[in-house]
Structure formats: structure tokens, C-alpha cells
Short mmCIF file of N, CA and C in Angstrom, two decimals:
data_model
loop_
_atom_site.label_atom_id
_atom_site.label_comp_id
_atom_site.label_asym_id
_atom_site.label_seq_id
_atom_site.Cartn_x
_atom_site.Cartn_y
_atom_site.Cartn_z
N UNK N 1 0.84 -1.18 0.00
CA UNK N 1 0.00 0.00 0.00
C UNK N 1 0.89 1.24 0.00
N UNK N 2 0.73 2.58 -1.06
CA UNK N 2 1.08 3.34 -1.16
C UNK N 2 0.80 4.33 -0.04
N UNK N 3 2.27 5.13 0.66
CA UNK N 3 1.83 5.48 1.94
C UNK N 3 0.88 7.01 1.73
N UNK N 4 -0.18 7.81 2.63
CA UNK N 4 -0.24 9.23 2.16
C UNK N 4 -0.09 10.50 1.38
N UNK N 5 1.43 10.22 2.14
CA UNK N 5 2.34 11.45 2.09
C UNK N 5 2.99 10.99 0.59
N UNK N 6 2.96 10.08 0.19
CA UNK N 6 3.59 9.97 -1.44
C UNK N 6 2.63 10.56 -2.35
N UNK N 7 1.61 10.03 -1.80
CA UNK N 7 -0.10 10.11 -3.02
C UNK N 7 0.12 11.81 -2.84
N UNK N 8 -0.30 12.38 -1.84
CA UNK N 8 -0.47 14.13 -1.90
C UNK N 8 1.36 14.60 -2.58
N UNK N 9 2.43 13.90 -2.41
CA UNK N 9 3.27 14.46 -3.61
C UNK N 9 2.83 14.48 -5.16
N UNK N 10 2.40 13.48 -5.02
CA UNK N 10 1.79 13.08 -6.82
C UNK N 10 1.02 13.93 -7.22
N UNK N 11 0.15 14.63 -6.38
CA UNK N 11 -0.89 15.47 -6.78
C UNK N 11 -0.57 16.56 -6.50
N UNK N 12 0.50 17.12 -6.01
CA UNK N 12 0.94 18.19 -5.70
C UNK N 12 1.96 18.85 -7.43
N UNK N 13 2.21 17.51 -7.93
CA UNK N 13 2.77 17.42 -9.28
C UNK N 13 1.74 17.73 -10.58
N UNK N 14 0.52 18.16 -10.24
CA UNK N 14 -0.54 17.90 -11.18
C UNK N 14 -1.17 18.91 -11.59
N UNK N 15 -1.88 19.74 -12.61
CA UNK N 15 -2.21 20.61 -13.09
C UNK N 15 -4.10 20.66 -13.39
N UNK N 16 -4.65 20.99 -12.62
CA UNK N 16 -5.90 21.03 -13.82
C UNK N 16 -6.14 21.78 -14.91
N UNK N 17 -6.56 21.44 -16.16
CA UNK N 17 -6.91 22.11 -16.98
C UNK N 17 -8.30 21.89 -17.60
N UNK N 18 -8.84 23.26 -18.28
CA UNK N 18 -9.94 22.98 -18.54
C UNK N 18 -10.12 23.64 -20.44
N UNK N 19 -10.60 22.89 -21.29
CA UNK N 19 -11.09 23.97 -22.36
C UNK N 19 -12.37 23.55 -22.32
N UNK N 20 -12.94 25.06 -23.03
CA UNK N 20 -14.60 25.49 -22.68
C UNK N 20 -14.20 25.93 -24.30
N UNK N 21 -14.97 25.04 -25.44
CA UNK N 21 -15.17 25.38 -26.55
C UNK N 21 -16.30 25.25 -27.35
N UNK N 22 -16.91 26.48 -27.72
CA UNK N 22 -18.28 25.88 -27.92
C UNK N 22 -18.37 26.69 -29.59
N UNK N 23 -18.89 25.33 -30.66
CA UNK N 23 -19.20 25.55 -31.91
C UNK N 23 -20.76 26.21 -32.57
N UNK N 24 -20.62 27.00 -33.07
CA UNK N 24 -21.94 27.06 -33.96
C UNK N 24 -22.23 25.95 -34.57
N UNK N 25 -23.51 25.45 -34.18
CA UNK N 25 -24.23 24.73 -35.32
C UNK N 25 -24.63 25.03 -36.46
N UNK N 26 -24.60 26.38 -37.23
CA UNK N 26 -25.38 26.48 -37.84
C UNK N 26 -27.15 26.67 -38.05
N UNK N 27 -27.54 26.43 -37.18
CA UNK N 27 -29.13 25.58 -37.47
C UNK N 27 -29.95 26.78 -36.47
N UNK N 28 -30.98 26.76 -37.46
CA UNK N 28 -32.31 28.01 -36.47
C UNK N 28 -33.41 27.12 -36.25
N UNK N 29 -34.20 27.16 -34.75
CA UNK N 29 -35.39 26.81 -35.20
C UNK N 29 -36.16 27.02 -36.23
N UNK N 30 -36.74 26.16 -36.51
CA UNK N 30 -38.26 26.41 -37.81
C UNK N 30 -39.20 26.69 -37.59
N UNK N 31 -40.04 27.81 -37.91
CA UNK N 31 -41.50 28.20 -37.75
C UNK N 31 -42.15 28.05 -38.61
N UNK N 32 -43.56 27.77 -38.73
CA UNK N 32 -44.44 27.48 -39.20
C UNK N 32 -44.52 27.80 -40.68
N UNK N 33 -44.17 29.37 -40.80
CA UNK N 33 -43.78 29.66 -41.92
C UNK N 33 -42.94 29.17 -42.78
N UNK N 34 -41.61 28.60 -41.99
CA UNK N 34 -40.94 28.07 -43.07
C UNK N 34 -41.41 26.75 -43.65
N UNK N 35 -42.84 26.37 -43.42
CA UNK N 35 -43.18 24.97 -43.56
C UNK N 35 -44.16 25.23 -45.10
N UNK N 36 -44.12 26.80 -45.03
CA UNK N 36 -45.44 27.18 -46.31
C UNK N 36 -46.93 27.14 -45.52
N UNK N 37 -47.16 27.17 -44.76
CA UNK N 37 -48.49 26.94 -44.07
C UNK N 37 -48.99 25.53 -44.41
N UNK N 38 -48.06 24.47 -44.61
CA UNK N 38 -48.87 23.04 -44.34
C UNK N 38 -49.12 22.62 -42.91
N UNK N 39 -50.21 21.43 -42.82
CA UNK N 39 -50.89 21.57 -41.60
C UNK N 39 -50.15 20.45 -40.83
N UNK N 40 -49.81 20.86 -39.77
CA UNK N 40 -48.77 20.28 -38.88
C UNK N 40 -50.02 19.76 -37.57
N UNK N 41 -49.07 18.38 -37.24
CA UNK N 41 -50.15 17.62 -36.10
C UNK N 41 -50.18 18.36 -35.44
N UNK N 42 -50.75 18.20 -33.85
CA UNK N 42 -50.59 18.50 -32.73
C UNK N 42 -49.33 18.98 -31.77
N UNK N 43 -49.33 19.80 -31.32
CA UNK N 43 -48.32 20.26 -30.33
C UNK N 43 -47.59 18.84 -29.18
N UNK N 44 -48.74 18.44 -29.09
CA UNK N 44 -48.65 17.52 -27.97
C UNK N 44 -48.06 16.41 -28.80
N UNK N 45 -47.96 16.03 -29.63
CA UNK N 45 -47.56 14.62 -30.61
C UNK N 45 -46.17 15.26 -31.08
N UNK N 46 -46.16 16.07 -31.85
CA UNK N 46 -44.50 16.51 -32.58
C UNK N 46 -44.43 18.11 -32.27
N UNK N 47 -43.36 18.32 -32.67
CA UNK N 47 -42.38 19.83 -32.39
C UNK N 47 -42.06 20.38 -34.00
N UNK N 48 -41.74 21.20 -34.43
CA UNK N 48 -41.07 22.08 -35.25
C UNK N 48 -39.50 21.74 -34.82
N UNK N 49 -38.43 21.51 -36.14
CA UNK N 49 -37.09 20.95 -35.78
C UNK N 49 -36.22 22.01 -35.66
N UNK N 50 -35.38 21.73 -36.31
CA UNK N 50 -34.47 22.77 -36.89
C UNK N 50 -34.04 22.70 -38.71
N UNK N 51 -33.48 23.80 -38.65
CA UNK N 51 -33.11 23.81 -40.14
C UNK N 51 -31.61 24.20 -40.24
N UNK N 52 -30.88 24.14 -41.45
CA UNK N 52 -29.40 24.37 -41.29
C UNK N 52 -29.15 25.23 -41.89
N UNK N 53 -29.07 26.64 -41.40
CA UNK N 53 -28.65 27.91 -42.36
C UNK N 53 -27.44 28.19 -43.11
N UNK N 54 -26.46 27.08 -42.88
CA UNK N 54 -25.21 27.45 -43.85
C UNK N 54 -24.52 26.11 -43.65
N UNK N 55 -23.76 25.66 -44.77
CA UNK N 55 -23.48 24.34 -45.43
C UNK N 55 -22.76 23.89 -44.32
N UNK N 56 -22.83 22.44 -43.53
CA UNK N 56 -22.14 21.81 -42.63
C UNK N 56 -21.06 21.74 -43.24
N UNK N 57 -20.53 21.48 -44.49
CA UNK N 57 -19.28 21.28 -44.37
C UNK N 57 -18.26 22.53 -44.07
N UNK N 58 -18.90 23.41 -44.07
CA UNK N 58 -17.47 24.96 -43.71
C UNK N 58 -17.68 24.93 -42.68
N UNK N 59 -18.09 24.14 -41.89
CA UNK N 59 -18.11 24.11 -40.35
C UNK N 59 -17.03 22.69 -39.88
N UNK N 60 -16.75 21.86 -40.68
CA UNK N 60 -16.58 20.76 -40.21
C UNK N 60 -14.55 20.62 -39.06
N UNK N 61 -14.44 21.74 -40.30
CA UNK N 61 -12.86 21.80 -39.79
C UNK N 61 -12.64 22.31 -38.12
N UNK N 62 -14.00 23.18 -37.81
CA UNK N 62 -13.55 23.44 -36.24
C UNK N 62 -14.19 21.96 -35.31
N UNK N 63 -14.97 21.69 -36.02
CA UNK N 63 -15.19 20.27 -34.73
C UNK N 63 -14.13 19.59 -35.05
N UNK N 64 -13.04 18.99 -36.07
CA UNK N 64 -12.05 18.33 -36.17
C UNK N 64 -10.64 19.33 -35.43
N UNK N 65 -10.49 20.65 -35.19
CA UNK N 65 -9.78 21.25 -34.40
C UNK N 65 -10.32 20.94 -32.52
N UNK N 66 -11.45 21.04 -32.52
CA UNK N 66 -11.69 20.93 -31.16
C UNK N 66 -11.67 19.19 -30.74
N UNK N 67 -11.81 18.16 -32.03
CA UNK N 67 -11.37 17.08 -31.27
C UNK N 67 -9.76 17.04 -30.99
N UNK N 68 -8.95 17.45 -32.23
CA UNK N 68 -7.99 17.73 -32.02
C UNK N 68 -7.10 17.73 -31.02
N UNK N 69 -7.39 19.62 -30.17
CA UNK N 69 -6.83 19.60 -28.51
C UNK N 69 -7.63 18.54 -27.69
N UNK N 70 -8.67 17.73 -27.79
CA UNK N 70 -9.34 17.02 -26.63
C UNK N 70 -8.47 15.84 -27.04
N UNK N 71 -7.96 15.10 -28.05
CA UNK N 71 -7.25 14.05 -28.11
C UNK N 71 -5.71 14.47 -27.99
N UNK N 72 -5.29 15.39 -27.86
CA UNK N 72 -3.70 15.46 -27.77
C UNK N 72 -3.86 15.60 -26.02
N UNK N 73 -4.96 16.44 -25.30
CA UNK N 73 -4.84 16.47 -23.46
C UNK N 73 -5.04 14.76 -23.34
N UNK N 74 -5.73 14.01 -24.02
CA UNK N 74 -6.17 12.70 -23.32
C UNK N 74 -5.43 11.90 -23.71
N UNK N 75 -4.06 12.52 -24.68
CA UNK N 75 -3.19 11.53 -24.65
C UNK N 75 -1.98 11.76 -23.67
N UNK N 76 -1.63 13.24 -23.27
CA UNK N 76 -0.96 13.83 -22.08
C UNK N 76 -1.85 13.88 -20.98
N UNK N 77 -2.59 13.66 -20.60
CA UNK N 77 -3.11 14.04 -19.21
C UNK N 77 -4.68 12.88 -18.83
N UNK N 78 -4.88 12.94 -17.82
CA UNK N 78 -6.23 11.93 -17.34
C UNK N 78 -7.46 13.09 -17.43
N UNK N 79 -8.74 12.46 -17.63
CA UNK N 79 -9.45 12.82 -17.58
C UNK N 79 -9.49 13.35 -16.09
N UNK N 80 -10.25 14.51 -15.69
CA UNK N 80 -10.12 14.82 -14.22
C UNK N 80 -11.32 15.80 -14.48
N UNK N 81 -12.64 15.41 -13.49
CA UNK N 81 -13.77 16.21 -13.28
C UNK N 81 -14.28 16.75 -14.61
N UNK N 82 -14.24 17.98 -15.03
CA UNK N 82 -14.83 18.48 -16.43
C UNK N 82 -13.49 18.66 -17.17
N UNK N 83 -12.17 18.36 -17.06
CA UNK N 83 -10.92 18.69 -17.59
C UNK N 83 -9.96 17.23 -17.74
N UNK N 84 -9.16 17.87 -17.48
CA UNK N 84 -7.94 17.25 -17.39
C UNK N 84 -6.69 17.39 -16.53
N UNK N 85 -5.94 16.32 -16.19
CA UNK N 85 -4.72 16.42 -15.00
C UNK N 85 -3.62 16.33 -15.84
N UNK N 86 -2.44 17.51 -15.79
CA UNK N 86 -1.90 17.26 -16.69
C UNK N 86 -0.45 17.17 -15.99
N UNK N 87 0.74 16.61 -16.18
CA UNK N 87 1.41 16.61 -15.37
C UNK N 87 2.65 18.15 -15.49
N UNK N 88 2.91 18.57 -14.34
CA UNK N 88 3.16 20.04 -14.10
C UNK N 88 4.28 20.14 -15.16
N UNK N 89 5.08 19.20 -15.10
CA UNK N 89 6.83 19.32 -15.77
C UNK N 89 6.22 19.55 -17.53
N UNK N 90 5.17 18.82 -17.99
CA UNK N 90 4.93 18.87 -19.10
C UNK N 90 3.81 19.88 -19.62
N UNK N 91 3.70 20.85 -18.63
CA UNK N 91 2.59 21.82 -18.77
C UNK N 91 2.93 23.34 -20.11
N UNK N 92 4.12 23.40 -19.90
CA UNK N 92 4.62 24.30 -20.80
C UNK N 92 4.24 23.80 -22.28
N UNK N 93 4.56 22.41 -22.79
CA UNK N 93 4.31 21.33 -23.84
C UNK N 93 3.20 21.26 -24.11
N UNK N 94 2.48 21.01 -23.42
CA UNK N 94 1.07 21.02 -23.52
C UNK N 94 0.12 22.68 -24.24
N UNK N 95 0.67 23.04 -23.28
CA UNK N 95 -0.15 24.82 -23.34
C UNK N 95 0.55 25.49 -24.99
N UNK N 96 1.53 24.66 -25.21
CA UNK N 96 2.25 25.25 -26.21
C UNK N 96 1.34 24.82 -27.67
N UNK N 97 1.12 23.06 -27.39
CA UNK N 97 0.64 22.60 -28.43
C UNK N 97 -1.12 23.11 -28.44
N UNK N 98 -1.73 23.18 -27.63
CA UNK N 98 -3.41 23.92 -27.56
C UNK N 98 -3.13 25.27 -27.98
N UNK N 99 -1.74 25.91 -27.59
CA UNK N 99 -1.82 27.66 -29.05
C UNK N 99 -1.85 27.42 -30.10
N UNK N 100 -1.21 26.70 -30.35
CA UNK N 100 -0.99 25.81 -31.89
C UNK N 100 -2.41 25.55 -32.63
N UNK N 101 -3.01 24.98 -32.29
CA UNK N 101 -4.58 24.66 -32.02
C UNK N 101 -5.06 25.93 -32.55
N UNK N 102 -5.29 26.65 -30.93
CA UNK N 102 -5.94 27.89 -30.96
C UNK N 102 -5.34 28.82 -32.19
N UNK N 103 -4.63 29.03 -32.40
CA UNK N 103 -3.97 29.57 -33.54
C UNK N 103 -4.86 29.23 -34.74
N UNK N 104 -4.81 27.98 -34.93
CA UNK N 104 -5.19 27.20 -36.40
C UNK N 104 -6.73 27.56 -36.21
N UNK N 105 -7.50 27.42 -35.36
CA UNK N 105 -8.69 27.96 -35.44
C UNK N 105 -8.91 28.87 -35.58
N UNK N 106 -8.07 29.93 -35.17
CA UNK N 106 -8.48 31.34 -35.63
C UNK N 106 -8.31 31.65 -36.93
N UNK N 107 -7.33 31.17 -37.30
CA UNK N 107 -7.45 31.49 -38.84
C UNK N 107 -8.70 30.67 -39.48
N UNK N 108 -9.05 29.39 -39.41
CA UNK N 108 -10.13 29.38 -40.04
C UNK N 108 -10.90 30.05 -39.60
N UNK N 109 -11.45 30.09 -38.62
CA UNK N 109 -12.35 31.85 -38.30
C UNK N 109 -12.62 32.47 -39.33
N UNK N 110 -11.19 33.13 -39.33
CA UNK N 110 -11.11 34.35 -40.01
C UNK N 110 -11.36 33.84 -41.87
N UNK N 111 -10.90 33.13 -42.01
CA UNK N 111 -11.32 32.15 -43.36
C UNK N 111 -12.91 31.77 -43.75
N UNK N 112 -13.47 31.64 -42.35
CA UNK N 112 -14.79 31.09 -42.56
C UNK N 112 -15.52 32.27 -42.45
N UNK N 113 -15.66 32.91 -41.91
CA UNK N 113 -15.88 34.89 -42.11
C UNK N 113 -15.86 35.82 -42.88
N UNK N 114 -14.56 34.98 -43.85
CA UNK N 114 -14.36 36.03 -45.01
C UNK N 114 -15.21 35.32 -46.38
N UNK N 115 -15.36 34.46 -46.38
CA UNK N 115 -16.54 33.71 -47.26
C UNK N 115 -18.38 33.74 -46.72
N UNK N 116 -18.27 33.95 -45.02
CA UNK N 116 -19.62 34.07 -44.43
C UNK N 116 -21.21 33.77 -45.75
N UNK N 117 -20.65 35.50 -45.94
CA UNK N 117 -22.06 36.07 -46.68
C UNK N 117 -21.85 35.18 -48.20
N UNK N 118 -20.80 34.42 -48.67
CA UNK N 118 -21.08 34.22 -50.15
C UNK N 118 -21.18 32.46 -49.79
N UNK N 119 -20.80 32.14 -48.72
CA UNK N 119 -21.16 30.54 -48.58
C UNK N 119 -22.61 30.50 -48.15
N UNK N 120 -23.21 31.27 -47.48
CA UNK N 120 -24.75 31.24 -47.25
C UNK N 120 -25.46 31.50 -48.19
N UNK N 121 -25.49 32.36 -49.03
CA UNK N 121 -26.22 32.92 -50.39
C UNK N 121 -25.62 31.36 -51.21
N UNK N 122 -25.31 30.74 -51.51
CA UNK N 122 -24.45 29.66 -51.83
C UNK N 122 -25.95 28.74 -51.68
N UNK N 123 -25.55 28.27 -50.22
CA UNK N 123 -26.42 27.70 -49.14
C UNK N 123 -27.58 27.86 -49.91
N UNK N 124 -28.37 28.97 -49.96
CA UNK N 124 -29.58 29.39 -49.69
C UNK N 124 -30.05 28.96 -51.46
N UNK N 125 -29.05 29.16 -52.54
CA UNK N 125 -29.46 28.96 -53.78
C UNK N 125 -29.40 27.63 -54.01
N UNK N 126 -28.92 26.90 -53.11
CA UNK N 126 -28.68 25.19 -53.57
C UNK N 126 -30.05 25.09 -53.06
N UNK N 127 -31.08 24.70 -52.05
CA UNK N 127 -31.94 24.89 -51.29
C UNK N 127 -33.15 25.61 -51.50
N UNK N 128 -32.71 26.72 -52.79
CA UNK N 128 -34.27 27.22 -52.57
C UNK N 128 -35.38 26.57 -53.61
N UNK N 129 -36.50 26.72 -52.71
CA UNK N 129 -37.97 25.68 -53.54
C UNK N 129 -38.82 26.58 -54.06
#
């Protein structure tokens, strides 16, 4: 049996980290209108869904960036509460490779921004009835 005082060194060695990254879907609820006024069941039986206002695929590259940093921490560090434990000596390594990341996402950002208005009009002409 591992004594105490070793275990609270180990963890005294340990880092939490957390990323909080959250993607646009794309997608608006649908109202009635967008249905043309056809006659929809009951409230109580079905809902109104969603719809997808601009092409999933110019979206696809940030969910493959955000699995990205979640598979490079879970290959350096344990899962821990809503994060990760990462170990302290390798924290510089770590934080270095998630700029890297963060970096690469921003430029698509800025990539996916600068096409915005002509990938939706895009969108909207493949789609319209």
C-alpha cells in the first residue's frame, strides 16, 4: 500500500486544466412559416425541428480542431472532473501545443468569415424551392 504522504506528492505534481469550446451549429429553429403553411399535427404529438442555415461542411474543420486539442490532453493528461490532470513538468508542452490549435482555429475563423455572406447565399441557392 502506497503510503499518504507519497499520493499528496503526486498530486501536488498535477495541473488542472480545462477547455470550454463551444461551436456554432449552424441551425435556427423552424416556424411554421418556413413549412409554407402546411398543416402540422398537434403540439402535444411533434415539435417544429431545426433547419441548417449554412453548409455543414465549412463548419466541419472546427469540430475536427476541437477534437484535435481534446485528443492530444487525453493523450498527455487523465481525464479529471470536467478537464484534465496534466502533469506540471509537461505543462509548458502542452499549453504550447493547444496555441498551436488555438492559432489554427483562428485562422479558419477568419477564413470562414471572409466567405460568411457568399457561402450562405451559396447555401440558400442550392436549397431554394
Amino acid at each position: 500500500m502506497t503510503p499518504i504522504i507519497s499520493d499528496i506528492r503526486i498530486l501536488d505534481n498535477l495541473l488542472a486544466l480545462n477547455l470550454n469550446v463551444s461551436l456554432w451549429s449552424a441551425r435556427r429553429k423552424m416556424s411554421q412559416e418556413d413549412l409554407g403553411g402546411a398543416e402540422l399535427p398537434p403540439e402535444d404529438l411533434a415539435s417544429l425541428g431545426s433547419k441548417r442555415i449554412a453548409d455543414p461542411e465549412n463548419l466541419k474543420v472546427f469540430g475536427t480542431l476541437k477534437a484535435r486539442a481534446f485528443n492530444y490532453l487525453d493523450r498527455h493528461g487523465v481525464r479529471f472532473m470536467s478537464g484534465w490532470a496534466i502533469p506540471e513538468e509537461k505543462a509548458g508542452e502542452i499549453v504550447q501545443e493547444l496555441c498551436n490549435i488555438r492559432n489554427d482555429f483562428q485562422k479558419e475563423k477568419e477564413n470562414f468569415l471572409a466567405g460568411y455572406d457568399q457561402n450562405v447565399q451559396g447555401w440558400i441557392e442550392k436549397h431554394h424551392q
